[in-house]
Short mmCIF file of N, CA and C in Angstrom, two decimals:
data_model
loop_
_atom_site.label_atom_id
_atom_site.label_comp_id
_atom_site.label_asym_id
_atom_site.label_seq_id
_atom_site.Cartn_x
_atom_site.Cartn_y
_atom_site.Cartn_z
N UNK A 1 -19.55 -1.03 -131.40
CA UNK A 1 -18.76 0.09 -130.92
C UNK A 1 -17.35 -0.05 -131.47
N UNK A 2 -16.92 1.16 -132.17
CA UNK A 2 -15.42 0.92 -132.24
C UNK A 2 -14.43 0.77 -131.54
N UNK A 3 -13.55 0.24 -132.20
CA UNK A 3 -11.79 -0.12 -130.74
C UNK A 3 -10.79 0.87 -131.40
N UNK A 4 -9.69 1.19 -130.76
CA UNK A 4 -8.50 1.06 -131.64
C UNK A 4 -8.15 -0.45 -131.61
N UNK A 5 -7.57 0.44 -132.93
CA UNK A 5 -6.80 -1.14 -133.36
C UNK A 5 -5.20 -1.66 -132.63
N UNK A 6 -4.89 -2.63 -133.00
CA UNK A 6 -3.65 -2.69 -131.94
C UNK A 6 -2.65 -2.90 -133.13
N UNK A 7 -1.25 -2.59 -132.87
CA UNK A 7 -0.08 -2.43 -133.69
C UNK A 7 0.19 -1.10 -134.06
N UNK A 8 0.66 -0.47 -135.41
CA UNK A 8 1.16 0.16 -135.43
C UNK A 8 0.53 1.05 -135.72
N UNK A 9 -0.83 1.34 -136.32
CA UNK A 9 -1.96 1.78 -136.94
C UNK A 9 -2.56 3.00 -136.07
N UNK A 10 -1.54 3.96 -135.31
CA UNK A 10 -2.27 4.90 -134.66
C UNK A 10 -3.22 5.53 -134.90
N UNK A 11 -4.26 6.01 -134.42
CA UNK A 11 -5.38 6.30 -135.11
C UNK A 11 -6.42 6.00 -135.82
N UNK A 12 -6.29 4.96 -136.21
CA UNK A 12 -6.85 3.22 -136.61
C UNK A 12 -7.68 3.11 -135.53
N UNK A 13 -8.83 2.53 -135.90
CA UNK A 13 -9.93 1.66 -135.25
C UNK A 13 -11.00 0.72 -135.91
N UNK A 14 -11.18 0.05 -134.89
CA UNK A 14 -12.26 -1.41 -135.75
C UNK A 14 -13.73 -0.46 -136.30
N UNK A 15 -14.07 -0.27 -137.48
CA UNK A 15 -15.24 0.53 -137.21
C UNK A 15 -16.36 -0.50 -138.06
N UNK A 16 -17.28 -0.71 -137.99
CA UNK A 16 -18.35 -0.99 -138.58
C UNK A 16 -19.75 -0.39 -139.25
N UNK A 17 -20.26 -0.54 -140.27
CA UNK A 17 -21.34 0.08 -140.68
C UNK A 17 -22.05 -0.76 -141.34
N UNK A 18 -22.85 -0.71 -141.07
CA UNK A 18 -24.05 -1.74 -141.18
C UNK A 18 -25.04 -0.98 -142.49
N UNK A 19 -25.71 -2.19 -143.37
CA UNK A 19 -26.41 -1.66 -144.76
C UNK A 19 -27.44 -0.13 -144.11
N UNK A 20 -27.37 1.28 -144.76
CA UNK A 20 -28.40 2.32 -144.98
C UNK A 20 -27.90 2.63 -143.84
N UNK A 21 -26.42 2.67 -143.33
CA UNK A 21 -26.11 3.35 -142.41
C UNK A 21 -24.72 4.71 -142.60
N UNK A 22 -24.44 4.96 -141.62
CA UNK A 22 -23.43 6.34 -142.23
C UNK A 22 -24.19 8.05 -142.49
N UNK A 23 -22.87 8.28 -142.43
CA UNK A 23 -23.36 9.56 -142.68
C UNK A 23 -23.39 10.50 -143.85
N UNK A 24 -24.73 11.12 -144.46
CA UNK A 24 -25.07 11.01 -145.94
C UNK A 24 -24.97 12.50 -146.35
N UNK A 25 -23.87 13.29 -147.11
CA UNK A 25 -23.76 14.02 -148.06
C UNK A 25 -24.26 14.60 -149.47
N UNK A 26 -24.37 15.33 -149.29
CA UNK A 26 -25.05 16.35 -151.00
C UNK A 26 -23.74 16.51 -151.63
N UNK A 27 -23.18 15.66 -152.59
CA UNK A 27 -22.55 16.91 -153.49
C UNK A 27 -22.89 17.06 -154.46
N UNK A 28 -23.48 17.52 -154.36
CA UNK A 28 -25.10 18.48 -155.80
C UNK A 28 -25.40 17.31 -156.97
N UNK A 29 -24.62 16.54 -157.31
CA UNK A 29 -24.63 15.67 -158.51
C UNK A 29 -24.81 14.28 -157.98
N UNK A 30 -24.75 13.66 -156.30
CA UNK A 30 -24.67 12.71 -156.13
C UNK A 30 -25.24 12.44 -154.58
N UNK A 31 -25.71 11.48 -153.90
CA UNK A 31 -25.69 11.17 -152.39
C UNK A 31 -24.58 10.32 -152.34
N UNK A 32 -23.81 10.91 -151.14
CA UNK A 32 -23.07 10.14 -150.83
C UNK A 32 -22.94 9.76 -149.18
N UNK A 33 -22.72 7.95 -149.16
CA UNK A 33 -23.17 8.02 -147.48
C UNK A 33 -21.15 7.50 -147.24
N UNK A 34 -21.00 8.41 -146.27
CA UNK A 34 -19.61 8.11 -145.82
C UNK A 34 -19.84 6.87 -145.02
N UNK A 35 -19.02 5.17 -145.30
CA UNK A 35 -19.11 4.10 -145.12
C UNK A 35 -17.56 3.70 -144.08
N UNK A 36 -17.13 4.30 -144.45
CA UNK A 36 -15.56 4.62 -143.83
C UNK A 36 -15.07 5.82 -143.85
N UNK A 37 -14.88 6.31 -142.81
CA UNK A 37 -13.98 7.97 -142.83
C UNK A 37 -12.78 8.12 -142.38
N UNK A 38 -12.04 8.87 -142.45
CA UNK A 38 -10.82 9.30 -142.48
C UNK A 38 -10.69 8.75 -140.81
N UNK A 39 -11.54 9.25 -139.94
CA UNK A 39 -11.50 9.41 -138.42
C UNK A 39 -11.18 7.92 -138.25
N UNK A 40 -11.81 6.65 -138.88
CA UNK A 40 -11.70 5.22 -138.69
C UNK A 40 -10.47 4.79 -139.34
N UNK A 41 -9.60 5.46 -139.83
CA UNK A 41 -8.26 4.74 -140.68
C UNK A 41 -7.06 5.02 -140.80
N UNK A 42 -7.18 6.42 -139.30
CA UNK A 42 -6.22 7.29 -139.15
C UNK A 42 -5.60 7.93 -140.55
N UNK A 43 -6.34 8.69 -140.93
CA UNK A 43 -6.41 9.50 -142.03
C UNK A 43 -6.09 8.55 -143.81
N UNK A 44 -5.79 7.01 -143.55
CA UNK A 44 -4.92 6.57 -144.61
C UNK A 44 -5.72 5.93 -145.12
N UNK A 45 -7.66 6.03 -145.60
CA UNK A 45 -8.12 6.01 -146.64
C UNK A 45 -9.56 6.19 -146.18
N UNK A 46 -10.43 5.98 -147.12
CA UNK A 46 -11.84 6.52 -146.73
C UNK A 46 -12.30 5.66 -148.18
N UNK A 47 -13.71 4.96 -147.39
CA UNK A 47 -14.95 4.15 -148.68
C UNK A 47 -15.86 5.02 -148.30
N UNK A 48 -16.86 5.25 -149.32
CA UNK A 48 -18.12 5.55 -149.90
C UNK A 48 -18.91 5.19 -150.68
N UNK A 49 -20.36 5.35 -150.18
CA UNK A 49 -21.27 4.61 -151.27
C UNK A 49 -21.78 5.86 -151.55
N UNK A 50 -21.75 5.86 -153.14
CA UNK A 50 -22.33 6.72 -153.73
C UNK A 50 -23.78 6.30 -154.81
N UNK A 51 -24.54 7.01 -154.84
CA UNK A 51 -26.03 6.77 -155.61
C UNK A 51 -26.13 8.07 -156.44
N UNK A 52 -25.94 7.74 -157.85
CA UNK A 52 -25.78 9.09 -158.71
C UNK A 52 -27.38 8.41 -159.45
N UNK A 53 -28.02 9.92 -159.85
CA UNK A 53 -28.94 9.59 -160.40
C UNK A 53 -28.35 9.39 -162.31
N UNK A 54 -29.55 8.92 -163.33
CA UNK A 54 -29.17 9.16 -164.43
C UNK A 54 -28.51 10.52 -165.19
N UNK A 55 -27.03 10.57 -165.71
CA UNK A 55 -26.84 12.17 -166.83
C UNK A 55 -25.19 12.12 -166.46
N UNK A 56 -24.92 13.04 -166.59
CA UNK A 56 -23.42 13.30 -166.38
C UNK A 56 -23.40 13.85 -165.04
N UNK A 57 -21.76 13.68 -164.83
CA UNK A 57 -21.51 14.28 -163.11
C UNK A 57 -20.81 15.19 -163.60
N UNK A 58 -20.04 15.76 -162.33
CA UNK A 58 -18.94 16.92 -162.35
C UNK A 58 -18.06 16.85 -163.49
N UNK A 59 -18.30 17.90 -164.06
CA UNK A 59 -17.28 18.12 -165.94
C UNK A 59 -15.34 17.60 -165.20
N UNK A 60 -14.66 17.07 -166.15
CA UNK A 60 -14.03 16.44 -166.36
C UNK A 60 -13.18 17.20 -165.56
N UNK A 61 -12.45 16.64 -164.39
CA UNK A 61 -11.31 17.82 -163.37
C UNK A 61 -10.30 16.48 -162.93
N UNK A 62 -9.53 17.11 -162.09
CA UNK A 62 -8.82 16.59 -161.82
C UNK A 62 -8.52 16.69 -160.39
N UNK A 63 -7.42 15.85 -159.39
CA UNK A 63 -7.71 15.96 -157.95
C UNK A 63 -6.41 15.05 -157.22
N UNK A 64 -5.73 15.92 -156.30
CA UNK A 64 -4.98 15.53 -155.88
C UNK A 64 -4.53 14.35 -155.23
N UNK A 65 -5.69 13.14 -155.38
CA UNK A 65 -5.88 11.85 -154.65
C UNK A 65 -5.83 10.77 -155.10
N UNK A 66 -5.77 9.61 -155.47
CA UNK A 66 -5.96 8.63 -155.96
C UNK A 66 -7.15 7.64 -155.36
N UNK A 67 -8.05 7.31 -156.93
CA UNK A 67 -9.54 6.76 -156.54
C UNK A 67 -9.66 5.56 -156.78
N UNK A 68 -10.59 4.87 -156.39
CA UNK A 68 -11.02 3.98 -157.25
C UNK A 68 -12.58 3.43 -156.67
N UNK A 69 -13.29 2.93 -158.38
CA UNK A 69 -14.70 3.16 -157.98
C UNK A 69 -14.99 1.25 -158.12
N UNK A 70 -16.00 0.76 -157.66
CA UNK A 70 -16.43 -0.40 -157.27
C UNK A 70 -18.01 -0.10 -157.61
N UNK A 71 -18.79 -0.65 -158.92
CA UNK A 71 -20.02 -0.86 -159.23
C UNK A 71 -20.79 -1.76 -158.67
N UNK A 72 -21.94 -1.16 -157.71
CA UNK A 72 -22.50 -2.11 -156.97
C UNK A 72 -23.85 -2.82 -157.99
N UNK A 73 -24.64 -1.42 -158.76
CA UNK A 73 -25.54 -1.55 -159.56
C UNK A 73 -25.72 -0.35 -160.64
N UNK A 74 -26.37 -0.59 -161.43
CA UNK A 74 -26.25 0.39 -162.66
C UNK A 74 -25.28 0.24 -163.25
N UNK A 75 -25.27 1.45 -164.51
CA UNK A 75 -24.14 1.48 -165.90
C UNK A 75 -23.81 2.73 -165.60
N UNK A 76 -22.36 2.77 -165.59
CA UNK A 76 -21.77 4.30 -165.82
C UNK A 76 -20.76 4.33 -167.01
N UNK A 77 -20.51 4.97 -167.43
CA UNK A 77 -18.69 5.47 -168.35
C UNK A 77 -18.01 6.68 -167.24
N UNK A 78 -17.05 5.59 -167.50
CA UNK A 78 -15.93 6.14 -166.65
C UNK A 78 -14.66 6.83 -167.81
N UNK A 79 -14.55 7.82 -167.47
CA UNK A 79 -13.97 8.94 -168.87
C UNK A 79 -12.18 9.16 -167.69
N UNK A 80 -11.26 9.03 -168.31
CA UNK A 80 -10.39 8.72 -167.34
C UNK A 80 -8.79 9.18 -168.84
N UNK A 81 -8.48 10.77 -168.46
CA UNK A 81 -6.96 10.93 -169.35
C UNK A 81 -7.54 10.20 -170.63
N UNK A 82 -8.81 10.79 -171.51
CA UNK A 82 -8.87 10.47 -172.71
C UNK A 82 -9.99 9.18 -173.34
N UNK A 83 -9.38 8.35 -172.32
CA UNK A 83 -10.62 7.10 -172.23
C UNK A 83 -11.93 6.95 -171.76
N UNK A 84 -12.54 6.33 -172.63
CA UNK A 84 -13.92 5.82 -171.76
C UNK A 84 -13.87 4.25 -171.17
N UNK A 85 -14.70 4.29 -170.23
CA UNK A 85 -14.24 2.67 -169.90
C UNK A 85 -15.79 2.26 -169.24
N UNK A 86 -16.51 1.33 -170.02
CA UNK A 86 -17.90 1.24 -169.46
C UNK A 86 -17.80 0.31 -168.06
N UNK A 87 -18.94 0.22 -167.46
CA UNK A 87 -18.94 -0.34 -166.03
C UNK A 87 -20.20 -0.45 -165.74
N UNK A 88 -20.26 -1.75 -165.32
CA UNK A 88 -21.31 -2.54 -164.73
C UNK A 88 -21.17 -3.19 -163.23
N UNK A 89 -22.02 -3.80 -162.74
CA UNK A 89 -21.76 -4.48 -161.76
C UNK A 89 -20.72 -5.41 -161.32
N UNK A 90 -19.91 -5.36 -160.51
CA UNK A 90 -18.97 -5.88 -160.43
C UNK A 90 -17.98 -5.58 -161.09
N UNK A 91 -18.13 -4.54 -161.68
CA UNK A 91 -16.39 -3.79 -162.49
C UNK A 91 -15.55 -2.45 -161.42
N UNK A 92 -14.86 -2.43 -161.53
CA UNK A 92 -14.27 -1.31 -160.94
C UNK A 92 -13.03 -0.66 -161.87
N UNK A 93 -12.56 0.24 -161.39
CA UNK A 93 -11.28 1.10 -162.15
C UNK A 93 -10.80 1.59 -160.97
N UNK A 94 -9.72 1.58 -161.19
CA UNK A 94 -8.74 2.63 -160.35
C UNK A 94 -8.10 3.80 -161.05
N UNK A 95 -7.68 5.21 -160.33
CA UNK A 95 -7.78 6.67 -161.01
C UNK A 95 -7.19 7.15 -160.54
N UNK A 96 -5.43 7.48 -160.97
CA UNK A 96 -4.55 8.18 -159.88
C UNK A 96 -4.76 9.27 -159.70
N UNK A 97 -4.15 9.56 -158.75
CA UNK A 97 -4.16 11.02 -158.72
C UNK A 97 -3.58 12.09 -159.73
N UNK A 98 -4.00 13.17 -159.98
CA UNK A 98 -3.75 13.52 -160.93
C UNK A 98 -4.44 13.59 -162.37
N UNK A 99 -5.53 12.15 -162.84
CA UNK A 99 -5.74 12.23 -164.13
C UNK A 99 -6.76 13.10 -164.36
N UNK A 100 -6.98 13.19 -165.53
CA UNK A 100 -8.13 14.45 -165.56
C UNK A 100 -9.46 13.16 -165.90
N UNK A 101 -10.49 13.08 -165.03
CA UNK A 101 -11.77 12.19 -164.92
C UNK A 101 -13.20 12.97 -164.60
N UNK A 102 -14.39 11.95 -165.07
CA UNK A 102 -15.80 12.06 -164.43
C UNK A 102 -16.23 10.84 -164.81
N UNK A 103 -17.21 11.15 -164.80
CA UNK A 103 -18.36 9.50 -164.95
C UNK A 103 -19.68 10.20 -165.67
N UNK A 104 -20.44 9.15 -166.41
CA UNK A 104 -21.64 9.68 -166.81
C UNK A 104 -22.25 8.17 -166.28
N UNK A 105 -23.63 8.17 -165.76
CA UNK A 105 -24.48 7.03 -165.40
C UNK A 105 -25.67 7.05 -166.82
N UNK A 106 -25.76 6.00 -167.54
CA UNK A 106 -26.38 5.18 -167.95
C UNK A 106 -27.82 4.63 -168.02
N UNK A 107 -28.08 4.18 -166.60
CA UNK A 107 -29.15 3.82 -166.36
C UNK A 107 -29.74 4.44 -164.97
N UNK A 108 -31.22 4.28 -164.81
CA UNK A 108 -31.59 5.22 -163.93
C UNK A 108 -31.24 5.47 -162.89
N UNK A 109 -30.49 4.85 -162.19
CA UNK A 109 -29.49 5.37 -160.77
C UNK A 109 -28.04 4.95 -161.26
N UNK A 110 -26.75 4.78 -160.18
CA UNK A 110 -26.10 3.55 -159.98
C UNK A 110 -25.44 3.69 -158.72
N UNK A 111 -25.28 2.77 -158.32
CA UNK A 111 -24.63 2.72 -156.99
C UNK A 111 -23.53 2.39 -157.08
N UNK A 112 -22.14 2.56 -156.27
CA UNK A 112 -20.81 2.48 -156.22
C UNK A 112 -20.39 2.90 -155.30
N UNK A 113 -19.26 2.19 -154.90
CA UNK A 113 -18.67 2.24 -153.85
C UNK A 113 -16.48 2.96 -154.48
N UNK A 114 -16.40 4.50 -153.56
CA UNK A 114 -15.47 5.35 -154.00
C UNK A 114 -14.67 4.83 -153.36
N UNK A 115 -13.46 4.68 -153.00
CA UNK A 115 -12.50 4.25 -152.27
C UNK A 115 -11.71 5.23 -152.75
N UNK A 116 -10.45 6.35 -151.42
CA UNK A 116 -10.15 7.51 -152.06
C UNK A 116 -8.67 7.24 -150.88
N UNK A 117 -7.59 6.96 -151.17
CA UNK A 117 -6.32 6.78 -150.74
C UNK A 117 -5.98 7.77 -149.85
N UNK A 118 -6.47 8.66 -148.95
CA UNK A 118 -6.19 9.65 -148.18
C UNK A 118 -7.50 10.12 -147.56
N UNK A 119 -7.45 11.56 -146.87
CA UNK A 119 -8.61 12.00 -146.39
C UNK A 119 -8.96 12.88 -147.13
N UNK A 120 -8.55 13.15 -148.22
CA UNK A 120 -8.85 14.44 -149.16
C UNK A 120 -10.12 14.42 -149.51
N UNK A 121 -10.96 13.23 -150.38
CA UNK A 121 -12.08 13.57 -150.81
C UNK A 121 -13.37 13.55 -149.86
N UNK A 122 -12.68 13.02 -148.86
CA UNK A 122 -14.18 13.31 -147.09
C UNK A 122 -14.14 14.68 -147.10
N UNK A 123 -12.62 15.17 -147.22
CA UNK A 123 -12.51 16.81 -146.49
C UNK A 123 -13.80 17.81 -147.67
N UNK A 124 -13.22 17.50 -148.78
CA UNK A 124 -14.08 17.63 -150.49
C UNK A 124 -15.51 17.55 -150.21
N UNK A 125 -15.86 16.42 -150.06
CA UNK A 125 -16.91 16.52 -150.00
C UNK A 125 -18.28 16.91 -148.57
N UNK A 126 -17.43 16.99 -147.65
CA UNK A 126 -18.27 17.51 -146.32
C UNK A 126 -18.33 18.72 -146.57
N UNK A 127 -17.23 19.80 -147.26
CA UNK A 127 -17.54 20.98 -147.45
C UNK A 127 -18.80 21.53 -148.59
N UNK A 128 -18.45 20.29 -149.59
CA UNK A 128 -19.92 20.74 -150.51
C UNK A 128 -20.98 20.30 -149.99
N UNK A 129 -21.03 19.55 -148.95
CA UNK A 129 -22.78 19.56 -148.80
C UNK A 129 -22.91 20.91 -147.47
N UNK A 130 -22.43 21.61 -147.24
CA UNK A 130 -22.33 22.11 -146.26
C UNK A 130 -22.45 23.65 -146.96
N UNK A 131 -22.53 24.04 -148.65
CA UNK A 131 -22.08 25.43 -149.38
C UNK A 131 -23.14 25.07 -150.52
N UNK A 132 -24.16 26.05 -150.49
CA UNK A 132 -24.56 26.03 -152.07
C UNK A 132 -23.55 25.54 -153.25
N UNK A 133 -24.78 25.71 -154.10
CA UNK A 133 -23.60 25.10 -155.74
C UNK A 133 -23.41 25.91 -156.26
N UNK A 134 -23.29 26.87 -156.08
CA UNK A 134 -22.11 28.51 -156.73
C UNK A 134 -20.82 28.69 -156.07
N UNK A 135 -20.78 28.21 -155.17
CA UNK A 135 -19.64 27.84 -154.29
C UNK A 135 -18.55 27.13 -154.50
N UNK A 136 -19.36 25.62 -155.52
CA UNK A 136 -17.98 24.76 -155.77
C UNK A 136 -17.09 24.81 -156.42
N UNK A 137 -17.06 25.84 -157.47
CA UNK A 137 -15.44 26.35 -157.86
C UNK A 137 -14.48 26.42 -156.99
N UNK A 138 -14.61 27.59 -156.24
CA UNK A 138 -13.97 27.70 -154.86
C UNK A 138 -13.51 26.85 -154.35
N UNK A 139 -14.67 26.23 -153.43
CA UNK A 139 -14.10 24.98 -152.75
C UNK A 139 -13.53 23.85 -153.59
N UNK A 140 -13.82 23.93 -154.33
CA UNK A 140 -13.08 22.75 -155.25
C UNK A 140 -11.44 23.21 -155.23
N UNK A 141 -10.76 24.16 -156.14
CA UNK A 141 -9.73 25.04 -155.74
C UNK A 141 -9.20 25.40 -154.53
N UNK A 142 -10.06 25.48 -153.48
CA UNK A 142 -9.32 25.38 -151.76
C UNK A 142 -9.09 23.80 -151.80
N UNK A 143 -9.59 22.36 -152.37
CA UNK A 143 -9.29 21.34 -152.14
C UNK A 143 -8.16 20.58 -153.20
N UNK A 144 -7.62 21.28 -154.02
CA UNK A 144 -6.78 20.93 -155.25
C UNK A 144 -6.96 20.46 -155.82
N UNK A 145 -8.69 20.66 -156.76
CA UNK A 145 -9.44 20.17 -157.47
C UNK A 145 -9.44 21.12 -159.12
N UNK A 146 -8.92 20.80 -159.72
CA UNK A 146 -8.75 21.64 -160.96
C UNK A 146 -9.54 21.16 -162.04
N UNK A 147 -10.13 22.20 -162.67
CA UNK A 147 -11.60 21.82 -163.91
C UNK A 147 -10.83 21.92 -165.31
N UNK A 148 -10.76 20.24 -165.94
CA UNK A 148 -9.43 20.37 -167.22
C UNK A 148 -10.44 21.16 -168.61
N UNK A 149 -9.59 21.97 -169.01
CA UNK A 149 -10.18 22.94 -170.08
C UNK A 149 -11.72 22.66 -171.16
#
């Protein structure tokens, strides 16, 4: 059961999630199980495990948040302001806000863990599993998600 936490951390609480637990999202290109949410950290960050199948994800955009991804299993390229940067298990990158990014996976799944410096990409992504995929322009643009040329 969660606590708050004690000190200064209003809104803060002890939360726990245990392996194949959380709550699990569509955003059309990926499952994602929310592992930490905004509600557990008083809005000041949010983890996710994400399971992308093999191909490319969302074309190259950009997003008002700062990320960073943690390879649990599988191969992705991480395409990041120009670069590619391959990734395996146990690699991670960090992705300010702002750069223009996606990922392509490699091998037949991969798993990773998102870590996203605010509540922005929970807000992001609860709305796409919640809207068909003709929709996510839109919502992408209601979330200050911009698709680089």
């Amino acid at each position: 059961m969660a606590r708050p936490a004690g000190g200064s951390h209003v809104g803060a609480m002890t939360h726990f999630s245990a392996p194949g637990e959380g709550p699990e999202l569509d955003s059309k290109d990926a499952r994602i199980t929310v592992k930490v949410g905004a509600e557990h950290t008083g809005g000041a960050y949010e983890v996710f495990e994400v399971d992308a199948p093999r191909g490319p994800s969302v074309p190259p955009h950009t997003e008002p948040w700062a990320k960073s991804f943690y390879v649990l299993h599988g191969r992705l390229t991480v395409y990041v302001d120009g670069e590619l940067h391959d990734l395996g298990p146990g690699a991670s990158i960090s992705i300010p806000a702002g750069a223009v990014n996606t990922f392509t996976v490699h091998t037949p799944s991969a798993q990773f863990l998102a870590v996203c410096l605010t509540d922005g990409m929970g807000r992001f992504f609860r709305a796409v599993d919640e809207a068909p995929a003709e929709r996510i322009p839109e919502i992408a643009g209601r979330h200050g998600i911009g698709f680089a040329p």
